[in-house]
Short mmCIF file of C-alpha atoms and ligand atoms in Angstrom, two decimals:
data_model
loop_
_atom_site.label_atom_id
_atom_site.label_comp_id
_atom_site.label_asym_id
_atom_site.label_seq_id
_atom_site.Cartn_x
_atom_site.Cartn_y
_atom_site.Cartn_z
CA MET A 16 79.20 -34.01 28.44
CA PRO A 17 82.77 -33.25 27.85
CA LYS A 18 85.77 -35.12 29.37
CA VAL A 19 88.94 -33.21 29.95
CA LYS A 20 91.61 -33.68 32.56
CA ASP A 21 90.79 -30.85 34.77
CA PRO A 22 88.32 -27.96 34.37
CA SER A 23 90.08 -25.94 36.86
CA LEU A 24 92.96 -25.18 33.97
CA ALA A 25 90.22 -23.19 32.06
CA GLU A 26 91.55 -19.95 32.49
CA LYS A 27 95.30 -20.56 31.92
CA GLY A 28 93.66 -22.18 28.51
CA ARG A 29 91.79 -18.89 27.86
CA LEU A 30 95.05 -17.23 27.64
CA LYS A 31 96.64 -19.15 25.92
CA ILE A 32 94.06 -19.55 22.92
CA GLU A 33 93.92 -15.61 23.31
CA TRP A 34 97.83 -15.37 22.36
CA ALA A 35 96.99 -17.79 19.75
CA LYS A 36 94.40 -15.77 18.42
CA ALA A 37 96.46 -12.84 18.17
CA HIS A 38 98.96 -14.36 16.01
CA MET A 39 96.54 -15.98 13.34
CA PRO A 40 95.23 -12.90 11.43
CA VAL A 41 93.82 -15.03 8.59
CA LEU A 42 91.46 -16.78 10.79
CA GLY A 43 90.37 -14.06 12.40
CA ILE A 44 89.39 -12.65 9.21
CA ILE A 45 87.49 -15.95 8.45
CA SER A 46 85.84 -16.11 11.92
CA GLU A 47 84.68 -12.04 11.53
CA ARG A 48 82.95 -13.09 8.15
CA PHE A 49 81.78 -16.45 9.64
CA SER A 50 80.27 -14.72 12.72
CA LYS A 51 78.05 -12.71 10.18
CA GLU A 52 76.93 -15.11 7.49
CA LYS A 53 76.53 -17.88 9.71
CA PRO A 54 77.60 -20.45 6.85
CA LEU A 55 77.94 -23.34 9.54
CA GLU A 56 74.29 -22.93 10.88
CA GLY A 57 73.29 -26.45 11.74
CA ILE A 58 76.22 -28.55 10.88
CA ARG A 59 78.18 -30.61 13.12
CA VAL A 60 81.34 -31.37 13.12
CA ALA A 61 83.25 -34.16 14.62
CA ALA A 62 86.78 -33.43 14.66
CA CYS A 63 90.00 -35.38 15.74
CA LEU A 64 92.89 -32.83 16.08
CA HIS A 65 95.76 -32.13 17.95
CA VAL A 66 94.09 -30.42 21.25
CA THR A 67 96.16 -27.17 21.00
CA LYS A 68 95.85 -23.25 21.17
CA GLU A 69 95.73 -23.13 17.68
CA THR A 70 92.97 -25.88 17.16
CA ALA A 71 91.04 -23.74 19.65
CA VAL A 72 90.99 -20.91 17.71
CA LEU A 73 90.38 -22.86 14.59
CA VAL A 74 87.08 -24.71 16.52
CA LEU A 75 85.81 -21.38 17.66
CA THR A 76 85.91 -20.17 14.12
CA LEU A 77 83.65 -22.96 13.28
CA LYS A 78 81.23 -22.47 16.17
CA GLU A 79 80.96 -18.60 15.08
CA GLY A 80 80.10 -19.91 11.80
CA GLY A 81 77.37 -21.62 13.30
CA ALA A 82 78.69 -25.21 13.51
CA GLU A 83 78.29 -27.54 16.78
CA VAL A 84 81.58 -29.27 17.16
CA CYS A 85 83.03 -32.28 19.09
CA LEU A 86 86.70 -32.57 19.66
CA SER A 87 88.94 -35.65 20.34
CA ALA A 88 92.68 -35.59 20.47
CA SER A 89 94.29 -36.87 17.19
CA ASN A 90 97.39 -38.40 19.36
CA PRO A 91 97.22 -39.65 23.31
CA LEU A 92 99.89 -37.15 24.42
CA SER A 93 99.32 -34.03 22.38
CA THR A 94 96.51 -32.45 24.16
CA GLN A 95 97.22 -29.49 26.04
CA ASP A 96 95.08 -29.84 29.38
CA ASP A 97 94.34 -26.48 29.97
CA VAL A 98 93.21 -25.79 26.43
CA ALA A 99 90.84 -28.65 26.61
CA ALA A 100 89.36 -27.13 29.80
CA ALA A 101 88.99 -23.96 28.01
CA LEU A 102 87.16 -25.18 25.23
CA ALA A 103 84.67 -27.44 27.29
CA GLU A 104 83.46 -24.23 29.12
CA GLU A 105 83.03 -22.65 25.80
CA GLY A 106 80.62 -25.36 24.92
CA ILE A 107 82.80 -27.43 23.06
CA ASP A 108 82.01 -31.23 23.50
CA VAL A 109 85.62 -32.20 24.00
CA TYR A 110 87.06 -35.84 24.87
CA ALA A 111 90.93 -35.18 25.66
CA TRP A 112 93.56 -35.34 27.79
CA ARG A 113 97.27 -35.83 27.65
CA GLY A 114 98.10 -39.40 28.84
CA MET A 115 95.12 -41.06 27.33
CA SER A 116 95.46 -44.91 27.27
CA GLU A 117 95.09 -46.38 23.67
CA ASP A 118 91.63 -47.69 24.38
CA GLU A 119 90.54 -44.38 25.73
CA TYR A 120 91.77 -42.57 22.64
CA PHE A 121 89.56 -44.48 20.45
CA TRP A 122 87.02 -44.18 22.84
CA ALA A 123 87.06 -40.57 22.42
CA ILE A 124 86.99 -40.88 18.76
CA GLU A 125 83.86 -42.46 18.95
CA LYS A 126 82.42 -40.03 20.84
CA ALA A 127 83.38 -37.41 18.84
CA LEU A 128 81.06 -39.41 16.24
CA SER A 129 78.44 -40.30 18.31
CA CYS A 130 77.09 -36.06 17.50
CA LYS A 131 76.27 -37.87 14.33
CA PRO A 132 78.47 -35.58 12.16
CA HIS A 133 78.01 -33.90 8.67
CA ILE A 134 81.47 -33.41 8.55
CA THR A 135 84.78 -35.22 9.89
CA MET A 136 87.89 -33.06 10.24
CA ASP A 137 90.98 -35.51 10.68
CA ASP A 138 94.44 -34.99 11.40
CA GLY A 139 96.04 -39.08 10.52
CA GLY A 140 92.62 -40.61 9.39
CA ASP A 141 91.91 -42.12 12.65
CA ILE A 142 88.38 -40.65 12.61
CA THR A 143 87.72 -41.13 9.06
CA VAL A 144 88.50 -44.45 9.23
CA MET A 145 86.16 -45.39 12.54
CA ALA A 146 83.38 -43.37 10.99
CA HIS A 147 83.49 -46.02 8.28
CA GLU A 148 83.92 -49.13 10.29
CA ARG A 149 81.55 -48.20 12.93
CA GLY A 150 78.65 -47.01 11.03
CA PHE A 151 78.97 -42.73 11.38
CA ALA A 152 79.64 -42.31 7.44
CA ASP A 153 76.01 -42.26 6.01
CA ASP A 154 74.90 -38.66 7.05
CA VAL A 155 78.60 -37.18 6.35
CA ILE A 156 78.68 -34.83 3.72
CA GLY A 157 82.21 -34.79 3.80
CA GLY A 158 85.53 -34.92 5.44
CA THR A 159 88.90 -32.57 5.68
CA GLU A 160 92.41 -34.24 6.19
CA GLU A 161 95.28 -32.35 7.98
CA THR A 162 98.36 -34.20 7.34
CA THR A 163 100.08 -36.42 4.96
CA THR A 164 100.12 -40.00 6.76
CA GLY A 165 96.26 -39.32 6.80
CA VAL A 166 95.96 -38.30 3.08
CA LEU A 167 97.75 -41.61 2.18
CA ARG A 168 95.50 -43.59 4.25
CA ILE A 169 92.16 -42.01 3.16
CA GLU A 170 93.63 -42.24 -0.29
CA SER A 171 93.91 -46.07 0.17
CA LEU A 172 90.35 -46.33 1.61
CA ALA A 173 89.51 -44.71 -2.07
CA ARG A 174 91.24 -47.25 -3.62
CA ASP A 175 89.81 -50.15 -1.89
CA GLY A 176 86.19 -48.97 -2.79
CA VAL A 177 85.55 -48.24 0.86
CA LEU A 178 85.35 -44.20 0.92
CA LYS A 179 81.62 -43.36 1.28
CA TYR A 180 82.20 -39.90 1.21
CA PRO A 181 84.68 -37.11 -0.69
CA VAL A 182 87.49 -35.92 1.72
CA ILE A 183 89.29 -32.22 1.31
CA ALA A 184 93.20 -32.99 1.45
CA VAL A 185 94.22 -30.17 3.49
CA ASN A 186 97.76 -31.23 3.77
CA ASN A 187 98.21 -30.91 0.06
CA ALA A 188 97.11 -27.21 -0.25
CA GLU A 189 100.44 -24.95 -1.17
CA THR A 190 99.83 -22.65 1.59
CA LYS A 191 99.70 -25.76 4.06
CA TRP A 192 102.02 -28.64 3.06
CA ASN A 193 104.82 -26.07 1.66
CA PHE A 194 104.65 -24.03 4.97
CA ASP A 195 103.34 -25.88 8.03
CA ASN A 196 105.13 -29.27 7.24
CA VAL A 197 108.29 -27.39 6.38
CA TYR A 198 108.65 -24.48 8.82
CA GLY A 199 106.38 -25.44 10.98
CA THR A 200 107.73 -28.62 11.81
CA GLY A 201 111.43 -27.59 11.10
CA GLN A 202 111.00 -25.18 13.85
CA SER A 203 108.76 -27.03 16.53
CA THR A 204 110.83 -30.39 16.32
CA ILE A 205 114.05 -28.85 17.39
CA ASP A 206 111.91 -26.75 20.22
CA GLY A 207 110.90 -30.27 21.46
CA ILE A 208 114.09 -31.61 21.40
CA LEU A 209 115.54 -28.73 23.04
CA ARG A 210 112.75 -28.72 25.85
CA ALA A 211 113.29 -32.10 26.08
CA THR A 212 117.21 -32.40 26.29
CA ASN A 213 118.34 -28.39 26.45
CA VAL A 214 121.27 -30.46 24.74
CA MET A 215 123.81 -28.52 22.61
CA ILE A 216 122.94 -28.45 18.78
CA ALA A 217 126.02 -27.05 17.20
CA GLY A 218 128.86 -29.42 16.14
CA LYS A 219 126.23 -32.46 17.07
CA TYR A 220 125.79 -35.02 13.92
CA PHE A 221 122.04 -34.56 13.81
CA VAL A 222 120.63 -37.41 11.68
CA VAL A 223 116.88 -36.65 9.66
CA ALA A 224 115.19 -39.56 7.90
CA GLY A 225 113.26 -38.59 5.19
CA TYR A 226 113.99 -35.52 3.15
CA GLY A 227 110.25 -34.79 2.08
CA HIS A 228 108.52 -31.52 3.28
CA VAL A 229 108.97 -32.35 6.78
CA GLY A 230 112.61 -33.65 7.01
CA ARG A 231 113.59 -30.84 4.80
CA GLY A 232 112.51 -28.15 7.17
CA ILE A 233 114.27 -30.16 10.50
CA ALA A 234 117.55 -30.33 8.29
CA MET A 235 117.70 -26.80 7.30
CA ARG A 236 116.94 -25.71 11.04
CA ALA A 237 119.30 -27.99 12.50
CA ARG A 238 122.14 -26.56 10.15
CA GLY A 239 120.92 -23.38 11.07
CA MET A 240 122.26 -23.97 14.35
CA GLY A 241 125.13 -25.41 13.42
CA ALA A 242 124.67 -28.97 13.59
CA LYS A 243 126.53 -31.53 10.66
CA VAL A 244 123.39 -32.78 9.37
CA ILE A 245 122.97 -36.22 7.57
CA VAL A 246 119.79 -37.27 5.90
CA THR A 247 118.87 -40.87 5.30
CA GLU A 248 116.36 -41.31 2.06
CA VAL A 249 114.77 -44.29 0.17
CA ASP A 250 113.87 -42.14 -2.85
CA PRO A 251 116.39 -41.31 -5.26
CA ILE A 252 115.28 -38.06 -6.41
CA LYS A 253 114.66 -36.45 -2.54
CA ALA A 254 118.41 -37.91 -1.98
CA LEU A 255 119.95 -36.21 -4.59
CA MET A 256 118.03 -32.90 -3.54
CA ALA A 257 119.32 -33.50 -0.18
CA ALA A 258 122.84 -34.25 -1.05
CA MET A 259 122.80 -30.88 -3.61
CA ASP A 260 121.68 -29.08 -0.47
CA GLY A 261 124.47 -29.77 0.96
CA TYR A 262 124.08 -32.29 3.43
CA LEU A 263 125.80 -35.76 4.09
CA VAL A 264 123.38 -38.53 2.45
CA MET A 265 123.76 -42.29 3.69
CA PRO A 266 122.04 -45.60 4.64
CA MET A 267 120.84 -45.45 8.07
CA ARG A 268 123.11 -48.56 9.03
CA GLU A 269 125.78 -45.67 8.21
CA ALA A 270 124.37 -42.69 9.79
CA ALA A 271 123.23 -44.98 13.04
CA LYS A 272 127.36 -45.40 13.57
CA ILE A 273 127.88 -41.57 13.66
CA GLY A 274 124.91 -39.88 14.49
CA ASP A 275 124.29 -37.87 18.14
CA ILE A 276 120.78 -37.21 17.41
CA PHE A 277 118.23 -39.04 15.23
CA VAL A 278 114.97 -37.61 13.80
CA THR A 279 112.52 -39.67 11.87
CA ALA A 280 110.23 -37.83 9.36
CA THR A 281 109.02 -40.17 6.94
CA GLY A 282 105.45 -41.52 7.77
CA ASN A 283 107.00 -44.83 7.36
CA LYS A 284 107.63 -47.78 10.08
CA ASP A 285 110.45 -49.23 11.47
CA VAL A 286 113.12 -46.81 9.73
CA ILE A 287 114.98 -46.97 13.07
CA LYS A 288 114.86 -50.66 14.45
CA ALA A 289 117.63 -52.82 16.70
CA GLU A 290 120.01 -53.47 13.93
CA HIS A 291 120.43 -49.44 13.76
CA MET A 292 120.37 -49.16 17.87
CA SER A 293 122.77 -51.63 18.62
CA LEU A 294 125.54 -49.57 16.29
CA MET A 295 124.82 -46.37 17.78
CA LYS A 296 127.01 -44.59 20.01
CA ASP A 297 126.62 -43.89 24.10
CA GLY A 298 124.19 -41.07 24.49
CA ALA A 299 122.71 -40.95 20.93
CA ILE A 300 118.96 -39.23 21.45
CA LEU A 301 115.98 -40.51 19.52
CA ALA A 302 113.06 -38.65 18.68
CA ASN A 303 110.31 -38.97 15.97
CA ALA A 304 108.44 -36.11 14.06
CA GLY A 305 106.28 -38.35 11.70
CA HIS A 306 102.70 -38.89 12.48
CA PHE A 307 102.45 -42.35 14.23
CA ASP A 308 105.01 -43.79 16.72
CA VAL A 309 105.98 -46.29 14.22
CA GLU A 310 109.28 -45.13 12.72
CA VAL A 311 111.59 -45.76 15.31
CA SER A 312 111.00 -49.06 16.55
CA VAL A 313 110.00 -48.80 20.31
CA LYS A 314 109.43 -52.21 20.67
CA ASP A 315 112.80 -53.19 19.78
CA LEU A 316 114.39 -50.89 22.30
CA GLU A 317 111.90 -52.62 25.03
CA LEU A 318 113.14 -55.61 23.75
CA MET A 319 116.70 -55.02 23.87
CA ALA A 320 117.16 -53.03 26.81
CA LEU A 321 118.63 -54.43 30.12
CA SER A 322 117.11 -51.75 32.11
CA LYS A 323 115.13 -48.06 31.54
CA ARG A 324 114.51 -45.24 33.55
CA GLU A 325 112.65 -42.00 33.24
CA MET A 326 115.78 -39.41 32.85
CA ARG A 327 113.73 -36.11 32.48
CA ASP A 328 110.32 -35.19 31.49
CA ASN A 329 109.93 -36.54 27.87
CA VAL A 330 113.35 -38.67 28.28
CA LYS A 331 113.36 -42.01 28.63
CA GLU A 332 117.18 -43.74 29.03
CA TYR A 333 117.38 -47.48 27.81
CA LEU A 334 120.57 -49.44 28.68
CA LEU A 335 121.50 -52.04 26.08
CA PRO A 336 123.36 -55.06 26.29
CA ASN A 337 126.48 -53.61 24.87
CA GLY A 338 126.76 -50.82 28.00
CA ARG A 339 125.54 -48.12 25.81
CA ARG A 340 122.49 -45.86 27.03
CA ILE A 341 119.97 -44.59 24.20
CA TYR A 342 117.78 -41.77 25.05
CA LEU A 343 114.05 -41.85 23.34
CA LEU A 344 112.19 -38.75 23.46
CA ALA A 345 108.55 -38.53 23.81
CA GLU A 346 107.72 -42.07 23.40
CA GLY A 347 108.77 -41.78 20.07
CA ARG A 348 105.56 -39.52 19.49
CA LEU A 349 105.36 -36.56 17.82
CA VAL A 350 108.41 -34.87 19.59
CA ASN A 351 107.12 -31.28 18.77
CA LEU A 352 103.78 -31.70 20.30
CA VAL A 353 104.38 -33.92 23.08
CA ALA A 354 108.00 -32.19 24.21
CA ALA A 355 106.76 -28.44 23.13
CA GLU A 356 103.56 -26.92 21.78
CA GLY A 357 103.32 -27.83 17.95
CA HIS A 358 103.65 -25.65 15.39
CA PRO A 359 103.67 -22.00 16.16
CA SER A 360 100.29 -20.05 15.97
CA GLU A 361 101.44 -17.77 12.53
CA VAL A 362 102.08 -21.00 10.63
CA MET A 363 98.68 -22.77 11.69
CA ASP A 364 97.11 -20.00 10.62
CA MET A 365 97.38 -20.90 7.31
CA SER A 366 96.75 -24.80 7.52
CA PHE A 367 93.50 -23.93 9.67
CA SER A 368 92.28 -21.39 7.02
CA ASN A 369 92.38 -23.88 4.70
CA GLN A 370 90.64 -26.25 7.16
CA ALA A 371 87.57 -23.74 7.70
CA LEU A 372 87.57 -22.65 4.06
CA ALA A 373 87.30 -26.46 3.35
CA VAL A 374 84.37 -27.15 5.45
CA GLU A 375 82.34 -24.22 4.12
CA TYR A 376 83.25 -25.33 0.51
CA LEU A 377 82.25 -28.82 1.24
CA ILE A 378 78.69 -27.57 2.79
CA LYS A 379 78.30 -25.88 -0.47
CA GLU A 380 79.46 -28.21 -2.84
CA GLY A 381 80.22 -31.40 -1.17
CA ARG A 382 77.23 -33.41 -2.09
CA GLY A 383 77.84 -33.18 -5.60
CA LEU A 384 81.62 -34.25 -5.06
CA ASN A 385 82.38 -38.32 -5.68
CA PRO A 386 83.77 -40.35 -2.76
CA GLU A 387 87.10 -39.52 -3.43
CA VAL A 388 90.23 -37.37 -2.17
CA HIS A 389 90.11 -34.35 -3.65
CA PRO A 390 92.48 -31.19 -3.42
CA VAL A 391 91.56 -27.71 -1.49
CA PRO A 392 90.18 -25.38 -4.54
CA ARG A 393 93.21 -23.05 -6.02
CA SER A 394 90.86 -20.27 -5.45
CA ILE A 395 91.37 -21.22 -1.48
CA ASP A 396 94.97 -21.49 -1.55
CA GLU A 397 95.36 -18.36 -3.21
CA GLU A 398 93.12 -16.47 -0.96
CA VAL A 399 95.01 -17.80 2.18
CA ALA A 400 98.33 -16.80 0.95
CA ARG A 401 97.12 -13.13 -0.24
CA LEU A 402 95.29 -12.76 3.36
CA LYS A 403 98.40 -13.79 4.66
CA LEU A 404 101.02 -11.53 2.51
CA ALA A 405 98.60 -8.71 3.74
CA SER A 406 98.99 -9.41 7.33
CA MET A 407 102.67 -9.47 7.02
CA GLY A 408 102.69 -5.59 5.40
CA ILE A 409 104.12 -7.62 2.27
CA GLU A 410 102.72 -6.45 -1.13
CA ILE A 411 103.25 -8.12 -4.31
CA ASP A 412 103.43 -7.30 -8.41
CA THR A 413 100.34 -8.15 -10.96
CA LEU A 414 100.77 -8.86 -14.26
CA THR A 415 99.89 -6.05 -17.21
CA GLU A 416 97.86 -7.18 -19.60
CA GLU A 417 100.72 -7.53 -22.14
CA GLN A 418 102.67 -9.73 -19.87
CA GLU A 419 99.28 -12.22 -19.40
CA ARG A 420 99.17 -12.09 -23.34
CA TYR A 421 103.03 -12.88 -23.55
CA LEU A 422 102.78 -15.90 -21.11
CA LYS A 423 99.87 -17.13 -22.70
CA SER A 424 101.39 -16.97 -26.36
CA TRP A 425 103.88 -19.04 -28.50
CA ARG A 426 104.41 -16.33 -30.67
CA GLY A 427 107.09 -14.54 -28.27
P1 NAD B 3 106.41 -36.65 2.22
O1 NAD B 3 105.73 -37.71 1.66
O2 NAD B 3 106.91 -35.13 1.94
O3 NAD B 3 108.06 -37.06 2.75
C1 NAD B 3 108.34 -38.38 3.16
C2 NAD B 3 109.79 -38.63 2.92
O4 NAD B 3 110.19 -39.90 3.92
C3 NAD B 3 109.86 -39.24 1.42
O5 NAD B 3 110.63 -38.43 0.89
C4 NAD B 3 109.92 -40.70 1.46
O6 NAD B 3 110.98 -40.76 0.08
C5 NAD B 3 110.93 -40.95 2.64
N1 NAD B 3 110.91 -42.30 3.37
C6 NAD B 3 109.84 -42.85 3.30
N2 NAD B 3 110.54 -44.16 3.74
C7 NAD B 3 111.66 -43.80 4.20
C8 NAD B 3 113.03 -44.76 4.94
N3 NAD B 3 112.34 -46.00 5.44
N4 NAD B 3 113.63 -44.16 5.05
C9 NAD B 3 114.24 -43.01 4.58
N5 NAD B 3 113.18 -42.11 3.93
C10 NAD B 3 112.26 -42.72 3.91
O7 NAD B 3 105.81 -36.44 3.74
P2 NAD B 3 106.11 -35.24 4.82
O8 NAD B 3 104.82 -34.20 4.66
O9 NAD B 3 107.29 -34.88 5.26
O10 NAD B 3 105.22 -36.20 6.34
C11 NAD B 3 106.37 -37.14 6.87
C12 NAD B 3 105.52 -37.34 8.14
O11 NAD B 3 105.27 -36.29 8.77
C13 NAD B 3 103.94 -37.87 7.59
O12 NAD B 3 103.62 -38.54 9.03
C14 NAD B 3 103.20 -36.47 8.04
O13 NAD B 3 101.88 -37.14 8.80
C15 NAD B 3 103.94 -36.15 9.54
N6 NAD B 3 103.40 -34.60 10.05
C16 NAD B 3 103.84 -34.27 11.26
C17 NAD B 3 103.88 -33.17 11.42
C18 NAD B 3 104.25 -32.57 13.36
O14 NAD B 3 103.53 -31.67 13.53
N7 NAD B 3 105.07 -33.65 13.60
C19 NAD B 3 103.51 -32.00 10.47
C20 NAD B 3 103.30 -32.27 9.45
C21 NAD B 3 103.31 -34.02 8.97
N1 ADE B 4 100.24 -29.94 14.10
C1 ADE B 4 101.14 -29.57 14.29
N2 ADE B 4 101.28 -28.16 15.28
C2 ADE B 4 100.24 -28.14 15.14
C3 ADE B 4 99.41 -27.14 16.41
N3 ADE B 4 100.08 -26.19 16.98
N4 ADE B 4 98.11 -27.33 16.70
C4 ADE B 4 97.30 -28.43 15.79
N5 ADE B 4 97.73 -29.42 15.03
C5 ADE B 4 99.37 -28.90 15.07
#
């Protein structure tokens, strides 16, 4: 039996899903093929994903292909309750509601795993780790992983010799990492900050911690809105890239004194902690776009604060002993999914097409793969790009035979 907040929200959720579907043409093509060929017949998928309208389109695509899907949330605050209700009505075993406690969150993942999956589909590593820790891994053919932090955790499982089945790093597909993480998070993080605060971005000092895929996208969009962007990094090459892209680069202890808005995008812990918070200006806004709520030390804020209050939805004010106020967005969880709707459908179209095709690939080839982290096959990545370009009405050139020969030859 599914567990959602309010089944009566289903009609609203259905309309949202219809909206998303209309903006996900590549997944639409895959869904049509799946409904004819039924490549996932008899397959059980246990998925731990943010329960959004885009995830709903993916789950319904898998169902079209013949799969039975059990779905749990990938974050206690990211579930869209109307979408969850609509999915439950569609016969999906969904265990997700916004505002789950930590215990309920892990309970829901275990419920999803109780379907005895052939495939796990993860966003952050939690369902893969639990499948291994609680004895659900034996019959699994393979898994997929949606995000950078999850790939790192599953690579660590493999390094420790614990991983029992192959996992496809969907995150690292070119048509995922270079678009979802960059443009998707770039837009939706700004969206989350604006929906929560409605502050002016133009003219503000906007600090981005981490200049990887996600940080680069956020910095680009903040600059586009007129912010003076500062980047903090630990990797000298990434720091150099940020500097040559025209951003100010400095350590967090310096940026802390200047910034008006801070966003963490590192996948690391304690990037902003007490020693930085005590340097910040009155009114500084803190948000996180990384997978877990460990990048801004909420523990430090809670310990330091003399008092706190809910200022607005998704905005908590902390009064520090120095008399300054700090505003934490979305409890330090993914601001784009908690305070806004996550990435736009158009970019999730590519991420989730990779997911659907990776599942089909695992069913065909998974039993022959080692229990390691594997890349998305290049043919899938290129197919997603080709279909996306076609859906955008964009044509490209093709190599002539002579050009192909030239590129392969040392003769010149
Ligand atoms: P990435 O590896 O491309 O980039 C991370 C960067 O952070 C690296 O350049 C690294 O050097 C830097 N870094 C690490 N520790 C740091 C520190 N203490 N201070 C400053 N910089 C530091 O990873 P990515 O793809 O950009 O993903 C970053 C995080 O965002 C991950 O947790 C990922 O799972 C998450 N993510 C979130 C969303 C979303 O919807 N919010 C989408 C995609 C990825
Ligand atoms: N991660 C980021 N944005 C998302 C979305 N719209 N749906 C599911 N997962 C996401």
